[in-house]
CSV table of C-alpha atoms in Angstrom, one decimal:
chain,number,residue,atom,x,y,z
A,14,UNK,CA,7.0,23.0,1.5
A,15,UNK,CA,4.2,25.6,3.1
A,16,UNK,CA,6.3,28.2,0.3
A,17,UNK,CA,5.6,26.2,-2.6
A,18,UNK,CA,2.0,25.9,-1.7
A,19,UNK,CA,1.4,29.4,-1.2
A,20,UNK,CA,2.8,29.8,-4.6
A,21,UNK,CA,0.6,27.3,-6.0
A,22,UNK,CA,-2.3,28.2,-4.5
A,23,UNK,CA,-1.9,31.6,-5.9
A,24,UNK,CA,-1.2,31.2,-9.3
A,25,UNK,CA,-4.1,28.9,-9.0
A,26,UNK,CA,-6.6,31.2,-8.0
A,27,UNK,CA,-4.5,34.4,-10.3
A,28,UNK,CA,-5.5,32.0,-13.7
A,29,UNK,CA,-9.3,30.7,-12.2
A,30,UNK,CA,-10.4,34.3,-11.1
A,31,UNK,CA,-9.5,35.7,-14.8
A,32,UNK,CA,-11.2,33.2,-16.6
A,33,UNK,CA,-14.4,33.4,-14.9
A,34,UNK,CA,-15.1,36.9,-13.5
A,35,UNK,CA,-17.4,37.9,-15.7
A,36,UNK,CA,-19.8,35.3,-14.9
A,37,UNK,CA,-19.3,35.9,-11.1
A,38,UNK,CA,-20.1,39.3,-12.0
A,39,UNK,CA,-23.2,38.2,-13.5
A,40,UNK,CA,-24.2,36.0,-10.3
A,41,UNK,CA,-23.8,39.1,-7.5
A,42,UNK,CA,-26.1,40.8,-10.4
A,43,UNK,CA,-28.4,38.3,-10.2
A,44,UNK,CA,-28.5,37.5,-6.7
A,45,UNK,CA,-28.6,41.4,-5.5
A,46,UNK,CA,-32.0,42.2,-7.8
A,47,UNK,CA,-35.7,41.9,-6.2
A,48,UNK,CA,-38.8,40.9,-7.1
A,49,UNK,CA,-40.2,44.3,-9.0
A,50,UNK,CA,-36.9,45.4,-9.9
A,51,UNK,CA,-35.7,42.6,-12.2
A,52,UNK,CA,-32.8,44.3,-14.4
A,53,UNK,CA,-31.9,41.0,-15.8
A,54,UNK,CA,-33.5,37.9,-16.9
A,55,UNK,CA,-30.6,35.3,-17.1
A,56,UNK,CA,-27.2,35.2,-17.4
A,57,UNK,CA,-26.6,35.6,-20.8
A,58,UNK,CA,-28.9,38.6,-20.6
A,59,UNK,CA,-27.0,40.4,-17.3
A,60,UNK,CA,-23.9,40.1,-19.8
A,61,UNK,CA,-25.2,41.3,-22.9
A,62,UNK,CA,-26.7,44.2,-21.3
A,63,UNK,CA,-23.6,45.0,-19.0
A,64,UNK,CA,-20.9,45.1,-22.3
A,65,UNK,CA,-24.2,47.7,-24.2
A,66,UNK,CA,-24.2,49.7,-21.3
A,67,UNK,CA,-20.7,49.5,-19.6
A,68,UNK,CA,-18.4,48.2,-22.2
A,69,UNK,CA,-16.6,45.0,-22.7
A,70,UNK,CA,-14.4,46.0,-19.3
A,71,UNK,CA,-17.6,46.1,-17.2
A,72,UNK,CA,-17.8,43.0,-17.2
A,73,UNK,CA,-14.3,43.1,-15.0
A,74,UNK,CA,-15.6,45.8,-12.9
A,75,UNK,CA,-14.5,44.5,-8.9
A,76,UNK,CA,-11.4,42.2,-10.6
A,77,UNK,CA,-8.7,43.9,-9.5
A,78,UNK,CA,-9.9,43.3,-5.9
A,79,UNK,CA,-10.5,40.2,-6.3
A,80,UNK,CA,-6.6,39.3,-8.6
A,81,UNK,CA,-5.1,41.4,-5.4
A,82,UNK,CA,-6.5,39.2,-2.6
A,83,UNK,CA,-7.0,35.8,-4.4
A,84,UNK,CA,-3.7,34.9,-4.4
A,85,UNK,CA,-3.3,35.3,-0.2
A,86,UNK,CA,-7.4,33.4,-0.2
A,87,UNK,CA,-6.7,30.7,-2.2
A,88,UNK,CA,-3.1,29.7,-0.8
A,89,UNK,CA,-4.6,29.9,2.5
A,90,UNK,CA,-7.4,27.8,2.0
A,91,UNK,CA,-5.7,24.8,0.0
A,92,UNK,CA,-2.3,24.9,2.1
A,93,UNK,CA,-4.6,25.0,5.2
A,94,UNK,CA,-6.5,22.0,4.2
A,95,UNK,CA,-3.0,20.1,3.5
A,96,UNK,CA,-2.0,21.5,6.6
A,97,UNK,CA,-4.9,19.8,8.7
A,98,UNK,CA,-5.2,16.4,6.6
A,99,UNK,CA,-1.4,16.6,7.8
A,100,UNK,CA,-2.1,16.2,11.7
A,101,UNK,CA,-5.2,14.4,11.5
A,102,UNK,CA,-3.4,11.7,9.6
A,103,UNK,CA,-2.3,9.0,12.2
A,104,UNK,CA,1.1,7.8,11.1
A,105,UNK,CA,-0.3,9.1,7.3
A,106,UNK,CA,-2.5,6.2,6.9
A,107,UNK,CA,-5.7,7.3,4.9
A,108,UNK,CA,-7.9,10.1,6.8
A,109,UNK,CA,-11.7,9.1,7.5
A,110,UNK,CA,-14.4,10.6,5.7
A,111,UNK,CA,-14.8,12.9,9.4
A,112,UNK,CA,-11.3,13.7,9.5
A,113,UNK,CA,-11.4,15.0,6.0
A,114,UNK,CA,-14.1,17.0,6.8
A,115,UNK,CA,-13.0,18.4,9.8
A,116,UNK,CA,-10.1,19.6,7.9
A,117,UNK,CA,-12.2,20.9,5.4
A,118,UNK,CA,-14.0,22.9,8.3
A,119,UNK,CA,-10.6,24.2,8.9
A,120,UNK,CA,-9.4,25.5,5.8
A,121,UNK,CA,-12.8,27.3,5.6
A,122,UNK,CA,-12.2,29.1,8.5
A,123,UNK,CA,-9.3,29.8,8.1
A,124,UNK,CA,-9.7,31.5,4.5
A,125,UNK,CA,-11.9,34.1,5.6
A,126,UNK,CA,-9.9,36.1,7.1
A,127,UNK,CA,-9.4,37.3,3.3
A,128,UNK,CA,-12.1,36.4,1.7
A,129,UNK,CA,-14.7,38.3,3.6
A,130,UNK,CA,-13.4,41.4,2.8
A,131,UNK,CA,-12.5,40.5,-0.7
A,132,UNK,CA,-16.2,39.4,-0.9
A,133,UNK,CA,-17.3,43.0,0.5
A,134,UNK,CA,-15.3,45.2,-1.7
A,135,UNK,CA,-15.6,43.2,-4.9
A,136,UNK,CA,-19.7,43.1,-4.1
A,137,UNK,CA,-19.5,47.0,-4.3
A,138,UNK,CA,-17.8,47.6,-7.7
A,139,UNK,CA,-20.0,44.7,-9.3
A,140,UNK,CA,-23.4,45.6,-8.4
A,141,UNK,CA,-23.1,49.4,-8.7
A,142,UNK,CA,-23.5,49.0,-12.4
A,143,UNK,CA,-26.9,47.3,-12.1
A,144,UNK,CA,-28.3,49.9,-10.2
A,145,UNK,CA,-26.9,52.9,-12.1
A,146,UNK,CA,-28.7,51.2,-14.7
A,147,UNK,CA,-32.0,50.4,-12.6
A,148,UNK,CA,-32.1,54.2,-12.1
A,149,UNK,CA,-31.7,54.8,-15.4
A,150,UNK,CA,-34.4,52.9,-16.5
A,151,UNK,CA,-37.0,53.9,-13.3
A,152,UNK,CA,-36.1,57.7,-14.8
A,153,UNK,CA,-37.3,56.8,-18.6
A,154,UNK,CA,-40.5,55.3,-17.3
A,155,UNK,CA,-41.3,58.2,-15.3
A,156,UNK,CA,-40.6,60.3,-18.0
A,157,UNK,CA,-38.3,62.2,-16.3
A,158,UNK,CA,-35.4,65.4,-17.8
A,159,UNK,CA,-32.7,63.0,-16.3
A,160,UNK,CA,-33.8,60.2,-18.8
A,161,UNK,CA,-32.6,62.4,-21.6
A,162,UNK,CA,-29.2,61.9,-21.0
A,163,UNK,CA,-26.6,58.8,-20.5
A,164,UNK,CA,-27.0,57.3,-17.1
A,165,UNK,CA,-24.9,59.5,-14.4
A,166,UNK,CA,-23.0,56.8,-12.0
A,167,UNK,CA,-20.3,58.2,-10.0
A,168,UNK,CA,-17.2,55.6,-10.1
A,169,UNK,CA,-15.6,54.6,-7.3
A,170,UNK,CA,-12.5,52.3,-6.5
A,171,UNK,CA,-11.8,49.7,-4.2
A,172,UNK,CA,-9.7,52.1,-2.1
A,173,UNK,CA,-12.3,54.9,-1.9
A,174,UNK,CA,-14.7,52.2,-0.5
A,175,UNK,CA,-11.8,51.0,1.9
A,176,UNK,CA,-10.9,54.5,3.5
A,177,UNK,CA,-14.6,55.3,4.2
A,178,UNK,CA,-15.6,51.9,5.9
A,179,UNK,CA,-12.2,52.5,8.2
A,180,UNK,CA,-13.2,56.2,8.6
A,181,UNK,CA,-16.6,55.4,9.3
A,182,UNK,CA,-17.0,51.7,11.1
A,183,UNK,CA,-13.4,50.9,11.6
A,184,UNK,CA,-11.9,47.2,10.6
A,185,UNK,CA,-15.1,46.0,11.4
A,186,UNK,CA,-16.7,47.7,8.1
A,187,UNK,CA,-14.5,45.4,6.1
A,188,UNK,CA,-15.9,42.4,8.0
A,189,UNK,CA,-19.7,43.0,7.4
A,190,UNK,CA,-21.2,39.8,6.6
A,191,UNK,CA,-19.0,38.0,8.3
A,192,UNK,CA,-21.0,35.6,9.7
A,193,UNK,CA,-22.4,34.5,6.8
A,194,UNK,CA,-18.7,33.8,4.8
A,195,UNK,CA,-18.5,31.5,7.3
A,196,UNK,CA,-22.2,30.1,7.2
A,197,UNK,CA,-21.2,29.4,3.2
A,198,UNK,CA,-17.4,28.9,2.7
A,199,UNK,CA,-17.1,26.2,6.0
A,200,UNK,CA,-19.6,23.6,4.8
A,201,UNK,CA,-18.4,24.4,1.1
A,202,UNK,CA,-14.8,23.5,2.2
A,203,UNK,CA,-16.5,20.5,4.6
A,204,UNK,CA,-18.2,19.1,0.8
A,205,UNK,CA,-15.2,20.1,-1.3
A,206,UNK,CA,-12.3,18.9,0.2
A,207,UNK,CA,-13.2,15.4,1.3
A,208,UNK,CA,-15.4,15.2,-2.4
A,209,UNK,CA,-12.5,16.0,-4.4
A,210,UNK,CA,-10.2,13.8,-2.2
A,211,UNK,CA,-11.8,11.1,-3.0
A,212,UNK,CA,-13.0,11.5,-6.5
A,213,UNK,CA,-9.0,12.3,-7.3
A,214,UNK,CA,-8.0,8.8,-5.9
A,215,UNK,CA,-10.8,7.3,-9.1
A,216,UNK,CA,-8.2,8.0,-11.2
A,217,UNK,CA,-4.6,7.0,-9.5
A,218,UNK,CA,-3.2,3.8,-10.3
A,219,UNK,CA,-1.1,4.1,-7.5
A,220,UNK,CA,-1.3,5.3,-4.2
A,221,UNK,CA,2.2,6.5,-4.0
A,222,UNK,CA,1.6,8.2,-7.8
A,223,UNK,CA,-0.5,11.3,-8.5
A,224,UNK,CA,-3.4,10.9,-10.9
A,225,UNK,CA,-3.1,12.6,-14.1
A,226,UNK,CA,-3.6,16.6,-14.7
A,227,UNK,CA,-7.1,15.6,-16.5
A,228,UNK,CA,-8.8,13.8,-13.7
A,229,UNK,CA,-7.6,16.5,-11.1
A,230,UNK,CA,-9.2,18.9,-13.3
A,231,UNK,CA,-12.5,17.2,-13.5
A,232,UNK,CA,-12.0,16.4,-10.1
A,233,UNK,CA,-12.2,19.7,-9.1
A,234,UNK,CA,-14.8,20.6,-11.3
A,235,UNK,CA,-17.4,18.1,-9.8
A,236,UNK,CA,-16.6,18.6,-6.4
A,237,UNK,CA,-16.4,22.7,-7.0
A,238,UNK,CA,-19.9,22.6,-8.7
A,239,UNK,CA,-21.6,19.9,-6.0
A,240,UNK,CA,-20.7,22.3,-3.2
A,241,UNK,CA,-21.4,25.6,-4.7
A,242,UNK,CA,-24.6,24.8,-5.5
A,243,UNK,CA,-25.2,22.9,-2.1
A,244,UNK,CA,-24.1,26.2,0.0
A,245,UNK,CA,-26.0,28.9,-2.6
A,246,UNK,CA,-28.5,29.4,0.1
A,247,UNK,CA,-26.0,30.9,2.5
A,248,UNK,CA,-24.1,32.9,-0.9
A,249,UNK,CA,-27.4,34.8,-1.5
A,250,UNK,CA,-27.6,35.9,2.1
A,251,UNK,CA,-24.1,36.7,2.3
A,252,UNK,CA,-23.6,38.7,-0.9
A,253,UNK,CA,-27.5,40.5,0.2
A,254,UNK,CA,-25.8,41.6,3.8
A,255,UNK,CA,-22.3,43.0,2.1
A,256,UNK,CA,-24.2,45.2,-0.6
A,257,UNK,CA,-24.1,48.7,0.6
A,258,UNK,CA,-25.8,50.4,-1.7
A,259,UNK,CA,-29.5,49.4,-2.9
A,260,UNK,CA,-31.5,49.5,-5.6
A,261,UNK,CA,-34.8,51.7,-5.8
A,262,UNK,CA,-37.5,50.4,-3.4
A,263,UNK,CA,-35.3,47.3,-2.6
A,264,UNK,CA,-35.1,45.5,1.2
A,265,UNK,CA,-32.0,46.8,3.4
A,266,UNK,CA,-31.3,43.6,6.4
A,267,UNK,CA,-30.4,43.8,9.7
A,268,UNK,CA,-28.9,40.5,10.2
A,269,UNK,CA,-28.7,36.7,8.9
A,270,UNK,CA,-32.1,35.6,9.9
A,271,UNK,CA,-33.7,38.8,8.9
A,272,UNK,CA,-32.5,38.3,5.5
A,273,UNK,CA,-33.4,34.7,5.8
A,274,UNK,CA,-36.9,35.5,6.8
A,275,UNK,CA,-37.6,38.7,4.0
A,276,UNK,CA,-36.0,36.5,1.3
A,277,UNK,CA,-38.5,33.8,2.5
A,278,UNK,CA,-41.6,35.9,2.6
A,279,UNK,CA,-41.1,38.5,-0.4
A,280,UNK,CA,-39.6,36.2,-3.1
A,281,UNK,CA,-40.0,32.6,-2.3
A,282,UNK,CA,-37.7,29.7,-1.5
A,283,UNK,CA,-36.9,29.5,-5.4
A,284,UNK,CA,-34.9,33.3,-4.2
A,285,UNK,CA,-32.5,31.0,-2.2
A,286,UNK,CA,-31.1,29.6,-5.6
A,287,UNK,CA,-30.7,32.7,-7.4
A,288,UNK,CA,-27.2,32.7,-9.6
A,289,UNK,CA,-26.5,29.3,-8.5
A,290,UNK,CA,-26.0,28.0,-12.1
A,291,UNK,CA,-23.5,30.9,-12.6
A,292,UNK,CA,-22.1,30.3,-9.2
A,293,UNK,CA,-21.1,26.3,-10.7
A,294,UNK,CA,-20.2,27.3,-13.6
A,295,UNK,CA,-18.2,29.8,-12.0
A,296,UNK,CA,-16.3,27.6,-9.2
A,297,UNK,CA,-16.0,24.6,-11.5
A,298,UNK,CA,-13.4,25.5,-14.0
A,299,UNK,CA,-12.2,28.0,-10.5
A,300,UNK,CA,-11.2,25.0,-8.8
A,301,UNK,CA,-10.4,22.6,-11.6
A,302,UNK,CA,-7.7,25.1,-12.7
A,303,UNK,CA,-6.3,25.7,-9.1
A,304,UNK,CA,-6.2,22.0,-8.3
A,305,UNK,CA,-4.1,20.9,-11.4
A,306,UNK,CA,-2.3,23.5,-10.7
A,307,UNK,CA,-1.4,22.7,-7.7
A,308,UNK,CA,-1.1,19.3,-8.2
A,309,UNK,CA,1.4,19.5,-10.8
A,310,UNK,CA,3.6,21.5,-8.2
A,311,UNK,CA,4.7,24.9,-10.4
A,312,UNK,CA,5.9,26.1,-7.5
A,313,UNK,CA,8.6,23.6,-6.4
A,314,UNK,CA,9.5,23.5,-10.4
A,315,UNK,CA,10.3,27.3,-9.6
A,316,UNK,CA,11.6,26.9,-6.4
A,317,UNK,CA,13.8,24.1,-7.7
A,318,UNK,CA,15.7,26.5,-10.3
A,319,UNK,CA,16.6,28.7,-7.7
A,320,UNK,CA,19.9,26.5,-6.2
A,321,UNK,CA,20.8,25.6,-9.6
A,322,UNK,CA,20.6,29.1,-11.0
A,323,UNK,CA,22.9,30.6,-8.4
A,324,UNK,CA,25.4,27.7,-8.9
């Protein structure tokens, strides 16, 4: 029932996004800094230096956006994709490698209707922290008085951010970067869906019997990792465009190809990969976890108690 996958979908996404937000922190870190203004080397070292400088907690700086929207993004995209395998099936005989896709292609369009401004507020909150600390560091080397003290970085929330974007630009402010959600999260969901599909099916012995929780998981972890880091290209251009704030002497874009072409010229194709490790290791466990889960149906076990409970 389209309730018991919205359910599923996001309890899914409420357990994926808190296991691995810190290293999607680390990958909008990574992905935002230009050549000459390298805060971080790797990783590892974005982490490190984010819990010495903001705590243990900064590395969850952007997650309650992200545990506020996820839920809506990730029901919508997985119930979506049932939803079009559903009427592309003829008489539910088994879709064709195009069919699957083009219901993959539907599920990432329709998911961005969250996810873009999820993307754009969550973007904010994790990259001020690098350039607070840019500052910071661009103030010690010029020997500066503010170099004395702790770095001064005025905090702002999600809804501060929200208000002035609908003061300021409208609904439209929330959307920036739109184009590019789409340029990354339709051919992710074209790769994913159809990958995972068919790696899933590997492991039934049946057809009419769902393959165990294990190889859903890894399922889901292959195909998440295969089509993050096939669609990083357009995930650096994106997350580039939704940054609002920018680091000392860095690039400001007017558009996809603009970004495309500066990235290009100032820093190299090798630029068009940055935090693609993190983004794997980020959306492989992310969707391992939301496809057992919703494999193994919580939601109808929920939904089932409810008859019995009021009888």
């Amino acid at each position: 029932s389209l309730p018991a996958k919205l359910i599923n979908g996001g309890i899914a996404g409420l357990i994926g996004v808190t296991c691995v937000f810190p290293i999607d922190l680390a990958k909008t870190r990574l992905q935002n800094q230009q050549n000459g203004q390298r805060m971080y080397t790797s990783m590892s070292d974005c982490l490190i230096k984010t819990i010495r400088s903001e705590g243990y907690f900064g590395m969850y700086r952007g997650a309650a956006v992200n545990l506020t929207l996820v839920t809506p993004e990730k029901a919508i995209k997985l119930a979506a994709n049932d939803f079009f395998r559903h009427h592309l099936s003829k008489d539910g005989k088994k879709l064709t490698l195009l069919r699957e896709m083009l219901a993959g292609c539907g599920a990432g369009t329709c998911q961005v209707i969250v996810t873009t401004p999820m993307e754009m507020l969550k973007i904010q909150l994790q990259d001020a922290g690098r350039i607070a600390a840019q500052k910071k560091l661009m103030a010690a080397q010029a020997q500066l008085p503010s170099a004395a003290g702790p770095a001064v970085e005025t905090r702002t929330t999600a809804t501060q951010i929200t208000r002035e974007l609908l003061r300021s630009k409208g609904i439209a402010g929330l959307y920036k970067g739109l184009g590019a959600t789409l340029l990354r999260d339709v051919p992710f969901s074209i790769v994913y869906f159809p990958l995972f599909a068919n790696l899933n099916k590997l492991g039934q012995k049946d057809p009419n019997v769902k393959a165990p929780f294990y190889v859903s998981f890894l399922s889901g972890c292959v195909a998440g990792s295969t089509a993050a880091v096939a669609v990083n290209p357009c995930d650096v251009i994106k997350t580039r465009l939704q940054s609002l704030q920018r680091g000392v002497n860095e690039d400001t874009y007017s558009g996809i190809l603009d970004c495309t072409k500066k990235i290009w010229q100032k820093e190299g194709p090798m630029a068009f990969l940055k935090g693609a490790y993190c983004r794997a290791l980020v959306i492989a466990p992310l969707f391992g976890i939301a496809q057992v889960v919703y494999f193994i149906g919580i939601a109808e076990f929920l939904l089932d108690l409810l008859p019995k409970h009021r009888a």
